[in-house]
Amino acid sequence: MPRPSQGSIPSELGWLVDMLDDYERRLRTLEAPSGEALGNTVAKLAALVNDIQAQLDAYNAGRWTNAQIQYQIDSTVAAYVASYMAGNVSIGGELFVNGAVTMPNVFATNIVPLGGTRYAAWVRDGGRLGHT
């Protein structure tokens, strides 16, 4: 077997090269995974997949839905608004305001299409609303 970097192998060492090639072939055969080793690998992979699936199932079981998240946001906002306006505004079928009411777009508000009873009201500069 010629080796380009070292030149040709002397013919009296050919038997050594053949013997080393044979040892290499036999070692590869011995170190190759057996059917049992391959079977164990499949079992290990199956156990890993089952563990990952269990973790995903646990994560998904504790995960909030979009509806639950929206409910939490709505509840938080409602609680904040209620605490901020406590004593001044209450909404329950009708609106009661214990303080000044300002409507920035009151001059652009058209109530004609709403129908129902109308009352005279006054609007001051800045949109402050009242009636007499």
mmCIF file of N, CA and C in Angstrom:
data_model
loop_
_atom_site.group_PDB
_atom_site.id
_atom_site.type_symbol
_atom_site.label_atom_id
_atom_site.label_comp_id
_atom_site.label_asym_id
_atom_site.label_seq_id
_atom_site.Cartn_x
_atom_site.Cartn_y
_atom_site.Cartn_z
ATOM 1 N N MET A 1 0.846 -1.157 0.000
ATOM 2 C CA MET A 1 0.000 0.000 0.000
ATOM 3 C C MET A 1 0.901 1.231 0.000
ATOM 4 N N PRO A 2 0.915 2.006 -1.051
ATOM 5 C CA PRO A 2 1.795 3.168 -1.115
ATOM 6 C C PRO A 2 1.278 4.306 -0.251
ATOM 7 N N ARG A 3 2.166 4.965 0.395
ATOM 8 C CA ARG A 3 1.831 6.132 1.215
ATOM 9 C C ARG A 3 2.550 7.320 0.574
ATOM 10 N N PRO A 4 1.816 8.256 0.000
ATOM 11 C CA PRO A 4 2.436 9.335 -0.772
ATOM 12 C C PRO A 4 3.422 10.175 0.030
ATOM 13 N N SER A 5 3.132 10.398 1.305
ATOM 14 C CA SER A 5 4.033 11.256 2.074
ATOM 15 C C SER A 5 5.264 10.510 2.565
ATOM 16 N N GLN A 6 5.202 9.181 2.610
ATOM 17 C CA GLN A 6 6.327 8.415 3.152
ATOM 18 C C GLN A 6 6.952 7.506 2.113
ATOM 19 N N GLY A 7 6.423 7.460 0.917
ATOM 20 C CA GLY A 7 6.942 6.569 -0.102
ATOM 21 C C GLY A 7 6.301 5.200 -0.001
ATOM 22 N N SER A 8 6.804 4.234 -0.709
ATOM 23 C CA SER A 8 6.249 2.882 -0.725
ATOM 24 C C SER A 8 6.628 2.126 0.533
ATOM 25 N N ILE A 9 5.744 1.201 0.924
ATOM 26 C CA ILE A 9 6.031 0.337 2.069
ATOM 27 C C ILE A 9 6.937 -0.775 1.564
ATOM 28 N N PRO A 10 7.983 -1.036 2.301
ATOM 29 C CA PRO A 10 8.866 -2.136 1.881
ATOM 30 C C PRO A 10 8.101 -3.449 1.862
ATOM 31 N N SER A 11 8.375 -4.303 0.892
ATOM 32 C CA SER A 11 7.638 -5.552 0.718
ATOM 33 C C SER A 11 7.751 -6.464 1.922
ATOM 34 N N GLU A 12 8.846 -6.430 2.680
ATOM 35 C CA GLU A 12 8.967 -7.313 3.840
ATOM 36 C C GLU A 12 8.060 -6.884 4.991
ATOM 37 N N LEU A 13 7.457 -5.684 4.934
ATOM 38 C CA LEU A 13 6.531 -5.224 5.984
ATOM 39 C C LEU A 13 5.068 -5.355 5.548
ATOM 40 N N GLY A 14 4.818 -5.881 4.375
ATOM 41 C CA GLY A 14 3.462 -6.038 3.866
ATOM 42 C C GLY A 14 2.594 -6.861 4.788
ATOM 43 N N TRP A 15 3.218 -7.940 5.379
ATOM 44 C CA TRP A 15 2.453 -8.779 6.297
ATOM 45 C C TRP A 15 1.974 -7.981 7.504
ATOM 46 N N LEU A 16 2.790 -6.993 7.976
ATOM 47 C CA LEU A 16 2.415 -6.166 9.130
ATOM 48 C C LEU A 16 1.238 -5.256 8.771
ATOM 49 N N VAL A 17 1.264 -4.699 7.586
ATOM 50 C CA VAL A 17 0.166 -3.839 7.134
ATOM 51 C C VAL A 17 -1.117 -4.659 7.041
ATOM 52 N N ASP A 18 -1.035 -5.853 6.470
ATOM 53 C CA ASP A 18 -2.216 -6.706 6.366
ATOM 54 C C ASP A 18 -2.761 -7.062 7.746
ATOM 55 N N MET A 19 -1.876 -7.348 8.690
ATOM 56 C CA MET A 19 -2.284 -7.711 10.043
ATOM 57 C C MET A 19 -2.952 -6.521 10.733
ATOM 58 N N LEU A 20 -2.405 -5.330 10.565
ATOM 59 C CA LEU A 20 -3.004 -4.141 11.176
ATOM 60 C C LEU A 20 -4.380 -3.844 10.553
ATOM 61 N N ASP A 21 -4.493 -4.006 9.254
ATOM 62 C CA ASP A 21 -5.796 -3.823 8.602
ATOM 63 C C ASP A 21 -6.818 -4.818 9.156
ATOM 64 N N ASP A 22 -6.399 -6.061 9.384
ATOM 65 C CA ASP A 22 -7.277 -7.088 9.929
ATOM 66 C C ASP A 22 -7.710 -6.723 11.350
ATOM 67 N N TYR A 23 -6.747 -6.249 12.157
ATOM 68 C CA TYR A 23 -7.086 -5.824 13.529
ATOM 69 C C TYR A 23 -8.094 -4.671 13.509
ATOM 70 N N GLU A 24 -7.901 -3.745 12.616
ATOM 71 C CA GLU A 24 -8.816 -2.610 12.517
ATOM 72 C C GLU A 24 -10.224 -3.094 12.164
ATOM 73 N N ARG A 25 -10.328 -4.003 11.196
ATOM 74 C CA ARG A 25 -11.627 -4.545 10.791
ATOM 75 C C ARG A 25 -12.298 -5.258 11.955
ATOM 76 N N ARG A 26 -11.532 -6.061 12.705
ATOM 77 C CA ARG A 26 -12.083 -6.816 13.828
ATOM 78 C C ARG A 26 -12.533 -5.896 14.962
ATOM 79 N N LEU A 27 -11.752 -4.829 15.220
ATOM 80 C CA LEU A 27 -12.143 -3.868 16.265
ATOM 81 C C LEU A 27 -13.440 -3.157 15.888
ATOM 82 N N ARG A 28 -13.567 -2.775 14.633
ATOM 83 C CA ARG A 28 -14.811 -2.116 14.195
ATOM 84 C C ARG A 28 -16.006 -3.053 14.382
ATOM 85 N N THR A 29 -15.812 -4.337 14.103
ATOM 86 C CA THR A 29 -16.891 -5.322 14.278
ATOM 87 C C THR A 29 -17.252 -5.463 15.750
ATOM 88 N N LEU A 30 -16.226 -5.530 16.612
ATOM 89 C CA LEU A 30 -16.470 -5.688 18.048
ATOM 90 C C LEU A 30 -17.138 -4.456 18.655
ATOM 91 N N GLU A 31 -16.763 -3.286 18.184
ATOM 92 C CA GLU A 31 -17.288 -2.043 18.767
ATOM 93 C C GLU A 31 -18.609 -1.613 18.160
ATOM 94 N N ALA A 32 -19.049 -2.230 17.104
ATOM 95 C CA ALA A 32 -20.332 -1.879 16.491
ATOM 96 C C ALA A 32 -21.457 -2.232 17.457
ATOM 97 N N PRO A 33 -22.515 -1.411 17.487
ATOM 98 C CA PRO A 33 -23.607 -1.715 18.411
ATOM 99 C C PRO A 33 -24.316 -3.007 18.028
ATOM 100 N N SER A 34 -24.635 -3.781 19.037
ATOM 101 C CA SER A 34 -25.357 -5.033 18.811
ATOM 102 C C SER A 34 -26.846 -4.740 18.728
ATOM 103 N N GLY A 35 -27.612 -5.732 18.419
ATOM 104 C CA GLY A 35 -29.069 -5.575 18.390
ATOM 105 C C GLY A 35 -29.601 -5.180 19.755
ATOM 106 N N GLU A 36 -29.009 -5.743 20.806
ATOM 107 C CA GLU A 36 -29.428 -5.409 22.171
ATOM 108 C C GLU A 36 -29.126 -3.947 22.477
ATOM 109 N N ALA A 37 -27.929 -3.501 22.082
ATOM 110 C CA ALA A 37 -27.559 -2.100 22.324
ATOM 111 C C ALA A 37 -28.490 -1.161 21.555
ATOM 112 N N LEU A 38 -28.804 -1.536 20.307
ATOM 113 C CA LEU A 38 -29.726 -0.708 19.526
ATOM 114 C C LEU A 38 -31.106 -0.692 20.168
ATOM 115 N N GLY A 39 -31.553 -1.837 20.678
ATOM 116 C CA GLY A 39 -32.849 -1.908 21.359
ATOM 117 C C GLY A 39 -32.866 -1.038 22.604
ATOM 118 N N ASN A 40 -31.774 -1.043 23.352
ATOM 119 C CA ASN A 40 -31.682 -0.188 24.540
ATOM 120 C C ASN A 40 -31.740 1.283 24.155
ATOM 121 N N THR A 41 -31.132 1.618 23.027
ATOM 122 C CA THR A 41 -31.153 3.008 22.564
ATOM 123 C C THR A 41 -32.584 3.439 22.246
ATOM 124 N N VAL A 42 -33.327 2.577 21.601
ATOM 125 C CA VAL A 42 -34.730 2.894 21.283
ATOM 126 C C VAL A 42 -35.525 3.083 22.572
ATOM 127 N N ALA A 43 -35.303 2.216 23.559
ATOM 128 C CA ALA A 43 -36.019 2.344 24.837
ATOM 129 C C ALA A 43 -35.653 3.657 25.533
ATOM 130 N N LYS A 44 -34.366 4.029 25.482
ATOM 131 C CA LYS A 44 -33.945 5.289 26.106
ATOM 132 C C LYS A 44 -34.588 6.480 25.400
ATOM 133 N N LEU A 45 -34.612 6.435 24.075
ATOM 134 C CA LEU A 45 -35.252 7.519 23.328
ATOM 135 C C LEU A 45 -36.745 7.591 23.632
ATOM 136 N N ALA A 46 -37.403 6.446 23.734
ATOM 137 C CA ALA A 46 -38.834 6.428 24.063
ATOM 138 C C ALA A 46 -39.075 7.034 25.443
ATOM 139 N N ALA A 47 -38.213 6.724 26.405
ATOM 140 C CA ALA A 47 -38.349 7.287 27.754
ATOM 141 C C ALA A 47 -38.165 8.803 27.723
ATOM 142 N N LEU A 48 -37.202 9.286 26.926
ATOM 143 C CA LEU A 48 -36.998 10.733 26.803
ATOM 144 C C LEU A 48 -38.213 11.417 26.193
ATOM 145 N N VAL A 49 -38.769 10.811 25.149
ATOM 146 C CA VAL A 49 -39.947 11.389 24.505
ATOM 147 C C VAL A 49 -41.120 11.418 25.482
ATOM 148 N N ASN A 50 -41.310 10.349 26.242
ATOM 149 C CA ASN A 50 -42.402 10.307 27.230
ATOM 150 C C ASN A 50 -42.216 11.382 28.291
ATOM 151 N N ASP A 51 -40.982 11.600 28.735
ATOM 152 C CA ASP A 51 -40.694 12.623 29.739
ATOM 153 C C ASP A 51 -40.986 14.017 29.184
ATOM 154 N N ILE A 52 -40.564 14.265 27.956
ATOM 155 C CA ILE A 52 -40.828 15.566 27.333
ATOM 156 C C ILE A 52 -42.325 15.784 27.169
ATOM 157 N N GLN A 53 -43.053 14.741 26.758
ATOM 158 C CA GLN A 53 -44.500 14.862 26.590
ATOM 159 C C GLN A 53 -45.176 15.156 27.937
ATOM 160 N N ALA A 54 -44.722 14.505 28.997
ATOM 161 C CA ALA A 54 -45.288 14.753 30.329
ATOM 162 C C ALA A 54 -45.052 16.200 30.757
ATOM 163 N N GLN A 55 -43.876 16.727 30.460
ATOM 164 C CA GLN A 55 -43.583 18.120 30.803
ATOM 165 C C GLN A 55 -44.465 19.075 30.004
ATOM 166 N N LEU A 56 -44.665 18.785 28.712
ATOM 167 C CA LEU A 56 -45.546 19.619 27.889
ATOM 168 C C LEU A 56 -46.985 19.568 28.398
ATOM 169 N N ASP A 57 -47.450 18.374 28.776
ATOM 170 C CA ASP A 57 -48.809 18.232 29.298
ATOM 171 C C ASP A 57 -48.980 19.033 30.593
ATOM 172 N N ALA A 58 -47.969 18.971 31.475
ATOM 173 C CA ALA A 58 -48.031 19.725 32.729
ATOM 174 C C ALA A 58 -48.039 21.227 32.457
ATOM 175 N N TYR A 59 -47.232 21.666 31.512
ATOM 176 C CA TYR A 59 -47.193 23.087 31.152
ATOM 177 C C TYR A 59 -48.550 23.538 30.608
ATOM 178 N N ASN A 60 -49.107 22.757 29.682
ATOM 179 C CA ASN A 60 -50.380 23.135 29.070
ATOM 180 C C ASN A 60 -51.533 23.093 30.070
ATOM 181 N N ALA A 61 -51.456 22.198 31.050
ATOM 182 C CA ALA A 61 -52.525 22.111 32.055
ATOM 183 C C ALA A 61 -52.562 23.361 32.929
ATOM 184 N N GLY A 62 -51.418 23.961 33.190
ATOM 185 C CA GLY A 62 -51.374 25.142 34.041
ATOM 186 C C GLY A 62 -51.408 26.450 33.276
ATOM 187 N N ARG A 63 -51.496 26.370 31.970
ATOM 188 C CA ARG A 63 -51.449 27.560 31.129
ATOM 189 C C ARG A 63 -52.809 28.228 31.091
ATOM 190 N N TRP A 64 -52.834 29.554 31.113
ATOM 191 C CA TRP A 64 -54.094 30.295 31.062
ATOM 192 C C TRP A 64 -54.572 30.418 29.630
ATOM 193 N N THR A 65 -55.882 30.368 29.465
ATOM 194 C CA THR A 65 -56.466 30.593 28.150
ATOM 195 C C THR A 65 -56.547 32.101 27.895
ATOM 196 N N ASN A 66 -56.789 32.474 26.662
ATOM 197 C CA ASN A 66 -56.948 33.895 26.336
ATOM 198 C C ASN A 66 -58.126 34.497 27.091
ATOM 199 N N ALA A 67 -59.194 33.723 27.256
ATOM 200 C CA ALA A 67 -60.371 34.219 27.980
ATOM 201 C C ALA A 67 -60.032 34.494 29.450
ATOM 202 N N GLN A 68 -59.234 33.626 30.065
ATOM 203 C CA GLN A 68 -58.831 33.839 31.461
ATOM 204 C C GLN A 68 -57.940 35.073 31.593
ATOM 205 N N ILE A 69 -57.046 35.250 30.656
ATOM 206 C CA ILE A 69 -56.168 36.429 30.676
ATOM 207 C C ILE A 69 -56.996 37.696 30.512
ATOM 208 N N GLN A 70 -57.941 37.689 29.560
ATOM 209 C CA GLN A 70 -58.788 38.862 29.339
ATOM 210 C C GLN A 70 -59.620 39.166 30.573
ATOM 211 N N TYR A 71 -60.136 38.140 31.247
ATOM 212 C CA TYR A 71 -60.913 38.343 32.474
ATOM 213 C C TYR A 71 -60.055 39.015 33.546
ATOM 214 N N GLN A 72 -58.806 38.571 33.688
ATOM 215 C CA GLN A 72 -57.913 39.169 34.684
ATOM 216 C C GLN A 72 -57.645 40.641 34.358
ATOM 217 N N ILE A 73 -57.431 40.937 33.084
ATOM 218 C CA ILE A 73 -57.196 42.332 32.683
ATOM 219 C C ILE A 73 -58.427 43.176 32.970
ATOM 220 N N ASP A 74 -59.596 42.677 32.560
ATOM 221 C CA ASP A 74 -60.844 43.423 32.784
ATOM 222 C C ASP A 74 -61.090 43.646 34.269
ATOM 223 N N SER A 75 -60.860 42.626 35.079
ATOM 224 C CA SER A 75 -61.070 42.750 36.525
ATOM 225 C C SER A 75 -60.129 43.772 37.134
ATOM 226 N N THR A 76 -58.875 43.742 36.705
ATOM 227 C CA THR A 76 -57.880 44.683 37.232
ATOM 228 C C THR A 76 -58.235 46.114 36.860
ATOM 229 N N VAL A 77 -58.619 46.323 35.604
ATOM 230 C CA VAL A 77 -58.991 47.669 35.159
ATOM 231 C C VAL A 77 -60.237 48.144 35.901
ATOM 232 N N ALA A 78 -61.237 47.276 36.024
ATOM 233 C CA ALA A 78 -62.469 47.658 36.723
ATOM 234 C C ALA A 78 -62.188 48.006 38.181
ATOM 235 N N ALA A 79 -61.334 47.228 38.838
ATOM 236 C CA ALA A 79 -60.983 47.518 40.234
ATOM 237 C C ALA A 79 -60.246 48.846 40.344
ATOM 238 N N TYR A 80 -59.340 49.108 39.413
ATOM 239 C CA TYR A 80 -58.596 50.377 39.438
ATOM 240 C C TYR A 80 -59.537 51.556 39.232
ATOM 241 N N VAL A 81 -60.421 51.458 38.240
ATOM 242 C CA VAL A 81 -61.360 52.543 37.963
ATOM 243 C C VAL A 81 -62.270 52.760 39.170
ATOM 244 N N ALA A 82 -62.747 51.672 39.769
ATOM 245 C CA ALA A 82 -63.629 51.790 40.933
ATOM 246 C C ALA A 82 -62.920 52.463 42.107
ATOM 247 N N SER A 83 -61.654 52.109 42.330
ATOM 248 C CA SER A 83 -60.938 52.722 43.453
ATOM 249 C C SER A 83 -60.578 54.174 43.157
ATOM 250 N N TYR A 84 -60.286 54.483 41.904
ATOM 251 C CA TYR A 84 -59.908 55.844 41.533
ATOM 252 C C TYR A 84 -61.090 56.790 41.646
ATOM 253 N N MET A 85 -62.260 56.290 41.319
ATOM 254 C CA MET A 85 -63.450 57.142 41.313
ATOM 255 C C MET A 85 -64.359 56.875 42.500
ATOM 256 N N ALA A 86 -63.870 56.190 43.498
ATOM 257 C CA ALA A 86 -64.683 55.825 44.664
ATOM 258 C C ALA A 86 -65.338 57.063 45.265
ATOM 259 N N GLY A 87 -66.660 57.002 45.456
ATOM 260 C CA GLY A 87 -67.401 58.103 46.064
ATOM 261 C C GLY A 87 -67.797 59.170 45.074
ATOM 262 N N ASN A 88 -67.166 59.222 43.924
ATOM 263 C CA ASN A 88 -67.487 60.258 42.951
ATOM 264 C C ASN A 88 -68.351 59.740 41.800
ATOM 265 N N VAL A 89 -68.142 58.495 41.404
ATOM 266 C CA VAL A 89 -68.876 57.948 40.267
ATOM 267 C C VAL A 89 -69.340 56.543 40.620
ATOM 268 N N SER A 90 -70.600 56.261 40.334
ATOM 269 C CA SER A 90 -71.079 54.887 40.461
ATOM 270 C C SER A 90 -71.935 54.575 39.252
ATOM 271 N N ILE A 91 -71.743 53.397 38.712
ATOM 272 C CA ILE A 91 -72.491 53.004 37.529
ATOM 273 C C ILE A 91 -73.250 51.730 37.878
ATOM 274 N N GLY A 92 -74.552 51.785 37.760
ATOM 275 C CA GLY A 92 -75.391 50.629 38.050
ATOM 276 C C GLY A 92 -76.753 50.862 37.472
ATOM 277 N N GLY A 93 -76.875 50.833 36.189
ATOM 278 C CA GLY A 93 -78.148 51.125 35.538
ATOM 279 C C GLY A 93 -78.261 52.593 35.203
ATOM 280 N N GLU A 94 -77.773 53.445 36.093
ATOM 281 C CA GLU A 94 -77.738 54.875 35.817
ATOM 282 C C GLU A 94 -76.405 55.413 36.322
ATOM 283 N N LEU A 95 -76.065 56.568 35.860
ATOM 284 C CA LEU A 95 -74.780 57.169 36.213
ATOM 285 C C LEU A 95 -75.000 58.258 37.245
ATOM 286 N N PHE A 96 -74.268 58.164 38.347
ATOM 287 C CA PHE A 96 -74.303 59.193 39.379
ATOM 288 C C PHE A 96 -72.906 59.746 39.520
ATOM 289 N N VAL A 97 -72.782 61.063 39.417
ATOM 290 C CA VAL A 97 -71.476 61.708 39.520
ATOM 291 C C VAL A 97 -71.543 62.725 40.642
ATOM 292 N N ASN A 98 -70.640 62.607 41.600
ATOM 293 C CA ASN A 98 -70.574 63.543 42.713
ATOM 294 C C ASN A 98 -69.358 64.439 42.494
ATOM 295 N N GLY A 99 -69.469 65.305 41.545
ATOM 296 C CA GLY A 99 -68.355 66.187 41.211
ATOM 297 C C GLY A 99 -68.545 66.727 39.813
ATOM 298 N N ALA A 100 -67.547 67.437 39.341
ATOM 299 C CA ALA A 100 -67.631 68.063 38.019
ATOM 300 C C ALA A 100 -67.562 67.004 36.921
ATOM 301 N N VAL A 101 -68.339 67.243 35.873
ATOM 302 C CA VAL A 101 -68.311 66.376 34.698
ATOM 303 C C VAL A 101 -67.759 67.199 33.544
ATOM 304 N N THR A 102 -66.782 66.656 32.868
ATOM 305 C CA THR A 102 -66.205 67.326 31.702
ATOM 306 C C THR A 102 -66.289 66.388 30.522
ATOM 307 N N MET A 103 -66.794 66.929 29.434
ATOM 308 C CA MET A 103 -66.900 66.133 28.214
ATOM 309 C C MET A 103 -66.132 66.882 27.121
ATOM 310 N N PRO A 104 -64.888 66.479 26.852
ATOM 311 C CA PRO A 104 -64.056 67.206 25.892
ATOM 312 C C PRO A 104 -64.670 67.315 24.497
ATOM 313 N N ASN A 105 -65.435 66.318 24.054
ATOM 314 C CA ASN A 105 -66.020 66.355 22.711
ATOM 315 C C ASN A 105 -67.507 66.700 22.736
ATOM 316 N N VAL A 106 -67.957 67.368 23.784
ATOM 317 C CA VAL A 106 -69.385 67.619 23.923
ATOM 318 C C VAL A 106 -69.928 68.446 22.763
ATOM 319 N N PHE A 107 -69.149 69.347 22.214
ATOM 320 C CA PHE A 107 -69.643 70.176 21.119
ATOM 321 C C PHE A 107 -69.778 69.382 19.814
ATOM 322 N N ALA A 108 -69.154 68.234 19.736
ATOM 323 C CA ALA A 108 -69.243 67.404 18.543
ATOM 324 C C ALA A 108 -70.211 66.242 18.748
ATOM 325 N N THR A 109 -70.861 66.170 19.914
ATOM 326 C CA THR A 109 -71.758 65.062 20.216
ATOM 327 C C THR A 109 -73.158 65.364 19.696
ATOM 328 N N ASN A 110 -73.716 64.483 18.900
ATOM 329 C CA ASN A 110 -75.054 64.650 18.346
ATOM 330 C C ASN A 110 -75.982 63.675 19.066
ATOM 331 N N ILE A 111 -76.937 64.211 19.847
ATOM 332 C CA ILE A 111 -77.850 63.341 20.586
ATOM 333 C C ILE A 111 -79.200 63.177 19.889
ATOM 334 N N VAL A 112 -79.392 63.833 18.750
ATOM 335 C CA VAL A 112 -80.678 63.784 18.055
ATOM 336 C C VAL A 112 -81.090 62.355 17.719
ATOM 337 N N PRO A 113 -80.194 61.518 17.161
ATOM 338 C CA PRO A 113 -80.667 60.177 16.789
ATOM 339 C C PRO A 113 -80.949 59.258 17.974
ATOM 340 N N LEU A 114 -80.648 59.672 19.195
ATOM 341 C CA LEU A 114 -80.822 58.794 20.348
ATOM 342 C C LEU A 114 -82.280 58.671 20.783
ATOM 343 N N GLY A 115 -83.078 59.673 20.509
ATOM 344 C CA GLY A 115 -84.478 59.624 20.938
ATOM 345 C C GLY A 115 -84.592 59.804 22.436
ATOM 346 N N GLY A 116 -85.777 59.595 22.995
ATOM 347 C CA GLY A 116 -85.979 59.698 24.432
ATOM 348 C C GLY A 116 -86.164 61.134 24.894
ATOM 349 N N THR A 117 -86.311 61.297 26.216
ATOM 350 C CA THR A 117 -86.541 62.603 26.818
ATOM 351 C C THR A 117 -85.241 63.400 26.836
ATOM 352 N N ARG A 118 -85.387 64.696 26.563
ATOM 353 C CA ARG A 118 -84.218 65.578 26.580
ATOM 354 C C ARG A 118 -84.411 66.634 27.659
ATOM 355 N N TYR A 119 -83.281 67.062 28.234
ATOM 356 C CA TYR A 119 -83.289 68.110 29.248
ATOM 357 C C TYR A 119 -82.372 69.222 28.790
ATOM 358 N N ALA A 120 -82.679 70.431 29.265
ATOM 359 C CA ALA A 120 -81.814 71.565 28.942
ATOM 360 C C ALA A 120 -80.551 71.458 29.775
ATOM 361 N N ALA A 121 -79.427 71.694 29.151
ATOM 362 C CA ALA A 121 -78.146 71.633 29.862
ATOM 363 C C ALA A 121 -77.272 72.750 29.355
ATOM 364 N N TRP A 122 -76.293 73.086 30.114
ATOM 365 C CA TRP A 122 -75.342 74.094 29.654
ATOM 366 C C TRP A 122 -73.959 73.476 29.593
ATOM 367 N N VAL A 123 -73.177 74.028 28.690
ATOM 368 C CA VAL A 123 -71.798 73.570 28.527
ATOM 369 C C VAL A 123 -70.921 74.799 28.599
ATOM 370 N N ARG A 124 -69.962 74.738 29.487
ATOM 371 C CA ARG A 124 -69.043 75.851 29.686
ATOM 372 C C ARG A 124 -67.783 75.613 28.866
ATOM 373 N N ASP A 125 -66.950 76.638 28.747
ATOM 374 C CA ASP A 125 -65.656 76.475 28.063
ATOM 375 C C ASP A 125 -64.923 75.253 28.621
ATOM 376 N N GLY A 126 -64.286 74.507 27.766
ATOM 377 C CA GLY A 126 -63.526 73.326 28.206
ATOM 378 C C GLY A 126 -64.392 72.082 28.307
ATOM 379 N N GLY A 127 -65.708 72.205 28.030
ATOM 380 C CA GLY A 127 -66.547 71.022 28.002
ATOM 381 C C GLY A 127 -67.200 70.680 29.325
ATOM 382 N N ARG A 128 -67.113 71.552 30.348
ATOM 383 C CA ARG A 128 -67.760 71.270 31.627
ATOM 384 C C ARG A 128 -69.281 71.340 31.427
ATOM 385 N N LEU A 129 -69.968 70.328 31.936
ATOM 386 C CA LEU A 129 -71.383 70.130 31.647
ATOM 387 C C LEU A 129 -72.214 70.333 32.933
ATOM 388 N N GLY A 130 -73.402 70.878 32.782
ATOM 389 C CA GLY A 130 -74.310 71.036 33.902
ATOM 390 C C GLY A 130 -75.714 71.330 33.393
ATOM 391 N N HIS A 131 -76.695 71.374 34.333
ATOM 392 C CA HIS A 131 -78.058 71.753 33.922
ATOM 393 C C HIS A 131 -78.715 72.459 35.093
ATOM 394 N N THR A 132 -79.832 73.159 34.782
ATOM 395 C CA THR A 132 -80.549 73.889 35.826
ATOM 396 C C THR A 132 -81.988 73.457 35.867
#
